[in-house]
PDB file of C-alpha atoms and ligand atoms in Angstrom:
ATOM      1  CA  MET L   1     -68.176 195.345 149.773  1.00 74.00           C
ATOM      2  CA  PRO L   2     -70.835 197.699 150.971  1.00 81.00           C
ATOM      3  CA  LYS L   3     -73.913 195.696 153.174  1.00 95.00           C
ATOM      4  CA  VAL L   4     -77.066 194.972 150.802  1.00 97.00           C
ATOM      5  CA  LEU L   5     -80.571 195.853 152.585  1.00 98.00           C
ATOM      6  CA  LYS L   6     -83.965 194.599 151.204  1.00 98.00           C
ATOM      7  CA  GLY L   7     -87.119 195.903 151.193  1.00 98.00           C
ATOM      8  CA  GLY L   8     -90.898 196.130 150.247  1.00 98.00           C
ATOM      9  CA  CYS L   9     -94.554 196.982 150.528  1.00 98.00           C
ATOM     10  CA  LEU L  10     -96.856 195.320 153.089  1.00 98.00           C
ATOM     11  CA  CYS L  11     -98.961 193.235 151.122  1.00 98.00           C
ATOM     12  CA  GLY L  12     -95.416 191.726 149.357  1.00 98.00           C
ATOM     13  CA  ALA L  13     -96.200 192.434 145.947  1.00 98.00           C
ATOM     14  CA  VAL L  14     -92.968 194.545 145.178  1.00 98.00           C
ATOM     15  CA  LYS L  15     -89.482 193.688 146.654  1.00 98.00           C
ATOM     16  CA  PHE L  16     -86.290 195.421 145.812  1.00 98.00           C
ATOM     17  CA  GLN L  17     -83.029 196.171 147.086  1.00 98.00           C
ATOM     18  CA  CYS L  18     -80.141 198.591 147.599  1.00 98.00           C
ATOM     19  CA  GLU L  19     -76.215 198.816 148.430  1.00 98.00           C
ATOM     20  CA  ASP L  20     -76.100 200.560 152.174  1.00 98.00           C
ATOM     21  CA  GLU L  21     -74.973 203.373 150.374  1.00 97.00           C
ATOM     22  CA  PHE L  22     -77.036 206.817 150.662  1.00 97.00           C
ATOM     23  CA  ALA L  23     -76.031 209.763 150.689  1.00 97.00           C
ATOM     24  CA  ARG L  24     -78.532 211.835 152.749  1.00 96.00           C
ATOM     25  CA  PHE L  25     -81.311 211.118 154.945  1.00 97.00           C
ATOM     26  CA  TYR L  26     -84.180 213.646 155.310  1.00 96.00           C
ATOM     27  CA  GLN L  27     -86.864 214.231 157.665  1.00 96.00           C
ATOM     28  CA  CYS L  28     -89.248 216.571 155.336  1.00 96.00           C
ATOM     29  CA  HIS L  29     -91.871 218.323 157.083  1.00 95.00           C
ATOM     30  CA  CYS L  30     -93.241 219.669 153.829  1.00 95.00           C
ATOM     31  CA  LYS L  31     -97.197 220.298 153.113  1.00 96.00           C
ATOM     32  CA  GLN L  32     -96.865 217.411 150.595  1.00 95.00           C
ATOM     33  CA  CYS L  33     -94.585 215.111 152.192  1.00 95.00           C
ATOM     34  CA  ARG L  34     -97.603 215.309 154.222  1.00 96.00           C
ATOM     35  CA  GLN L  35    -100.197 214.780 151.828  1.00 96.00           C
ATOM     36  CA  LEU L  36     -98.465 211.884 150.191  1.00 94.00           C
ATOM     37  CA  SER L  37     -96.929 209.949 153.245  1.00 94.00           C
ATOM     38  CA  GLY L  38    -100.695 211.094 155.368  1.00 95.00           C
ATOM     39  CA  SER L  39     -97.843 211.513 158.224  1.00 95.00           C
ATOM     40  CA  ALA L  40     -96.441 214.097 159.888  1.00 96.00           C
ATOM     41  CA  TYR L  41     -92.692 214.255 158.213  1.00 96.00           C
ATOM     42  CA  ALA L  42     -91.698 211.740 155.301  1.00 96.00           C
ATOM     43  CA  ALA L  43     -87.973 210.380 156.081  1.00 97.00           C
ATOM     44  CA  ASN L  44     -86.807 209.564 152.760  1.00 97.00           C
ATOM     45  CA  LEU L  45     -82.984 208.439 151.710  1.00 98.00           C
ATOM     46  CA  PHE L  46     -81.494 209.708 148.210  1.00 97.00           C
ATOM     47  CA  THR L  47     -78.807 207.529 146.567  1.00 98.00           C
ATOM     48  CA  GLU L  48     -77.604 207.000 142.931  1.00 98.00           C
ATOM     49  CA  ALA L  49     -80.530 206.576 140.389  1.00 97.00           C
ATOM     50  CA  ASP L  50     -79.069 202.491 139.501  1.00 97.00           C
ATOM     51  CA  ASN L  51     -79.249 201.742 143.101  1.00 98.00           C
ATOM     52  CA  ILE L  52     -82.015 199.363 142.864  1.00 98.00           C
ATOM     53  CA  GLU L  53     -82.867 195.757 142.197  1.00 98.00           C
ATOM     54  CA  TRP L  54     -86.295 195.034 141.770  1.00 98.00           C
ATOM     55  CA  LEU L  55     -86.903 191.389 143.065  1.00 98.00           C
ATOM     56  CA  GLU L  56     -90.280 191.193 142.381  1.00 98.00           C
ATOM     57  CA  GLY L  57     -93.637 192.904 141.458  1.00 98.00           C
ATOM     58  CA  ALA L  58     -91.246 195.255 139.255  1.00 97.00           C
ATOM     59  CA  THR L  59     -94.692 195.896 137.456  1.00 97.00           C
ATOM     60  CA  GLN L  60     -97.276 196.347 140.106  1.00 98.00           C
ATOM     61  CA  ILE L  61     -95.504 200.312 141.027  1.00 98.00           C
ATOM     62  CA  LYS L  62     -98.084 202.853 139.840  1.00 98.00           C
ATOM     63  CA  LYS L  63     -96.834 206.485 139.544  1.00 96.00           C
ATOM     64  CA  PHE L  64     -98.335 209.469 140.676  1.00 96.00           C
ATOM     65  CA  GLN L  65     -95.983 212.916 139.364  1.00 92.00           C
ATOM     66  CA  HIS L  66     -97.328 216.430 140.256  1.00 91.00           C
ATOM     67  CA  PRO L  67     -98.964 217.568 137.278  1.00 90.00           C
ATOM     68  CA  SER L  68     -96.349 221.338 137.380  1.00 89.00           C
ATOM     69  CA  ARG L  69     -94.753 220.929 140.457  1.00 88.00           C
ATOM     70  CA  ASP L  70     -91.504 218.420 141.301  1.00 86.00           C
ATOM     71  CA  PHE L  71     -93.633 216.001 143.787  1.00 91.00           C
ATOM     72  CA  SER L  72     -93.887 212.533 143.156  1.00 93.00           C
ATOM     73  CA  LYS L  73     -94.958 208.920 144.644  1.00 96.00           C
ATOM     74  CA  ALA L  74     -94.062 205.293 143.441  1.00 98.00           C
ATOM     75  CA  PHE L  75     -96.261 203.036 145.231  1.00 98.00           C
ATOM     76  CA  CYS L  76     -98.128 199.371 144.661  1.00 98.00           C
ATOM     77  CA  GLU L  77    -100.867 199.069 143.470  1.00 98.00           C
ATOM     78  CA  LYS L  78    -102.624 196.170 145.408  1.00 98.00           C
ATOM     79  CA  CYS L  79    -101.437 198.361 149.097  1.00 98.00           C
ATOM     80  CA  GLY L  80    -100.570 201.837 148.635  1.00 97.00           C
ATOM     81  CA  SER L  81     -97.597 201.492 150.129  1.00 98.00           C
ATOM     82  CA  ALA L  82     -94.014 204.160 148.805  1.00 98.00           C
ATOM     83  CA  LEU L  83     -91.742 202.440 147.565  1.00 98.00           C
ATOM     84  CA  PRO L  84     -88.294 203.931 146.021  1.00 98.00           C
ATOM     85  CA  PHE L  85     -88.119 205.831 142.353  1.00 97.00           C
ATOM     86  CA  VAL L  86     -85.704 207.833 140.566  1.00 96.00           C
ATOM     87  CA  THR L  87     -86.375 211.452 140.876  1.00 92.00           C
ATOM     88  CA  LYS L  88     -87.477 213.695 138.097  1.00 87.00           C
ATOM     89  CA  SER L  89     -84.678 215.230 137.170  1.00 88.00           C
ATOM     90  CA  GLY L  90     -83.118 211.415 137.093  1.00 91.00           C
ATOM     91  CA  LYS L  91     -80.510 211.878 139.405  1.00 93.00           C
ATOM     92  CA  ALA L  92     -80.915 210.086 142.508  1.00 96.00           C
ATOM     93  CA  LEU L  93     -82.982 208.052 143.569  1.00 97.00           C
ATOM     94  CA  LEU L  94     -85.550 208.159 146.336  1.00 97.00           C
ATOM     95  CA  VAL L  95     -86.203 205.990 148.679  1.00 98.00           C
ATOM     96  CA  PRO L  96     -89.123 206.141 151.583  1.00 98.00           C
ATOM     97  CA  ALA L  97     -87.237 204.886 154.778  1.00 98.00           C
ATOM     98  CA  GLY L  98     -90.141 202.981 156.084  1.00 98.00           C
ATOM     99  CA  SER L  99     -90.207 201.183 152.802  1.00 98.00           C
ATOM    100  CA  LEU L 100     -86.720 198.998 154.148  1.00 98.00           C
ATOM    101  CA  ASP L 101     -86.573 196.012 155.564  1.00 97.00           C
ATOM    102  CA  ASP L 102     -83.090 196.542 156.883  1.00 92.00           C
ATOM    103  CA  HIS L 103     -82.178 199.834 158.934  1.00 95.00           C
ATOM    104  CA  PRO L 104     -79.964 201.837 156.250  1.00 97.00           C
ATOM    105  CA  SER L 105     -76.584 202.568 158.442  1.00 97.00           C
ATOM    106  CA  ILE L 106     -76.619 206.548 157.685  1.00 97.00           C
ATOM    107  CA  PRO L 107     -77.947 208.939 160.893  1.00 96.00           C
ATOM    108  CA  VAL L 108     -80.786 211.788 160.068  1.00 95.00           C
ATOM    109  CA  SER L 109     -78.559 213.857 157.721  1.00 94.00           C
ATOM    110  CA  ALA L 110     -81.096 216.786 159.247  1.00 95.00           C
ATOM    111  CA  ASN L 111     -84.959 217.658 159.275  1.00 95.00           C
ATOM    112  CA  ILE L 112     -86.331 220.221 156.375  1.00 96.00           C
ATOM    113  CA  PHE L 113     -88.813 222.767 155.396  1.00 95.00           C
ATOM    114  CA  MET L 114     -88.909 222.745 159.139  1.00 94.00           C
ATOM    115  CA  SER L 115     -91.536 226.717 159.208  1.00 94.00           C
ATOM    116  CA  GLU L 116     -94.519 223.912 157.767  1.00 95.00           C
ATOM    117  CA  ARG L 117     -94.425 221.317 160.133  1.00 94.00           C
ATOM    118  CA  VAL L 118     -97.429 220.310 162.578  1.00 95.00           C
ATOM    119  CA  SER L 119     -97.625 221.791 166.166  1.00 94.00           C
ATOM    120  CA  TRP L 120     -99.285 218.658 167.307  1.00 94.00           C
ATOM    121  CA  LEU L 121     -95.700 216.453 166.379  1.00 91.00           C
ATOM    122  CA  ARG L 122     -94.073 215.335 169.561  1.00 87.00           C
ATOM    123  CA  GLN L 123     -90.272 213.975 169.778  1.00 80.00           C
ATOM    124  CA  ASP L 124     -89.594 214.631 173.592  1.00 82.00           C
ATOM    125  CA  ASP L 125     -88.882 211.736 175.794  1.00 78.00           C
ATOM    126  CA  GLN L 126     -91.786 212.599 178.849  1.00 86.00           C
ATOM    127  CA  LEU L 127     -93.868 210.555 176.129  1.00 84.00           C
ATOM    128  CA  GLU L 128     -95.773 207.714 177.149  1.00 85.00           C
ATOM    129  CA  CYS L 129     -94.131 204.761 174.891  1.00 82.00           C
ATOM    130  CA  PHE L 130     -95.513 201.279 174.470  1.00 87.00           C
ATOM    131  CA  ASP L 131     -94.556 198.398 171.855  1.00 90.00           C
ATOM    132  CA  GLU L 132     -98.291 197.956 170.632  1.00 91.00           C
ATOM    133  CA  PHE L 133    -101.428 199.001 170.461  1.00 87.00           C
ATOM    134  CA  PRO L 134    -102.217 200.518 174.265  1.00 87.00           C
ATOM    135  CA  ASP L 135    -105.074 199.151 176.586  1.00 82.00           C
TER     136      ASP L 135
HETATM  137 ZN1  LIG W 201     -97.960 195.755 147.940  1.00 69.45          ZN
HETATM  138 ZN1  LIG W 202     -91.527 217.738 151.907  1.00 69.45          ZN
END
């Protein structure tokens, strides 16, 4: 039996769980993922389309679908947190990695759309690290 991972949004309105069975785990650096996530890249897991059980707040989920291109985002209508959704093809469930409370067992598979990555992104060991906001 695969482990069950729980997740949800920041305000707590939406809660879900899914089995820890992911096929791919991408860090996508494309412009659209940067805009949708508001960050340097989006970390997204992919699994079977039916690997999701909504525990609370399923009716509070809003979805944006780009009118002409294959970009979507599901989010909590109260707090805006990114949430899982079935991709346009209907074949896969995209789970924003940050929406999970637990850590998936799959390691990141790849960085994708690296030609579009921002120049300011630093992922080196020399960068100073803090466990909270620095003084
Ligand atoms: Zn919320
Ligand atoms: Zn992307």
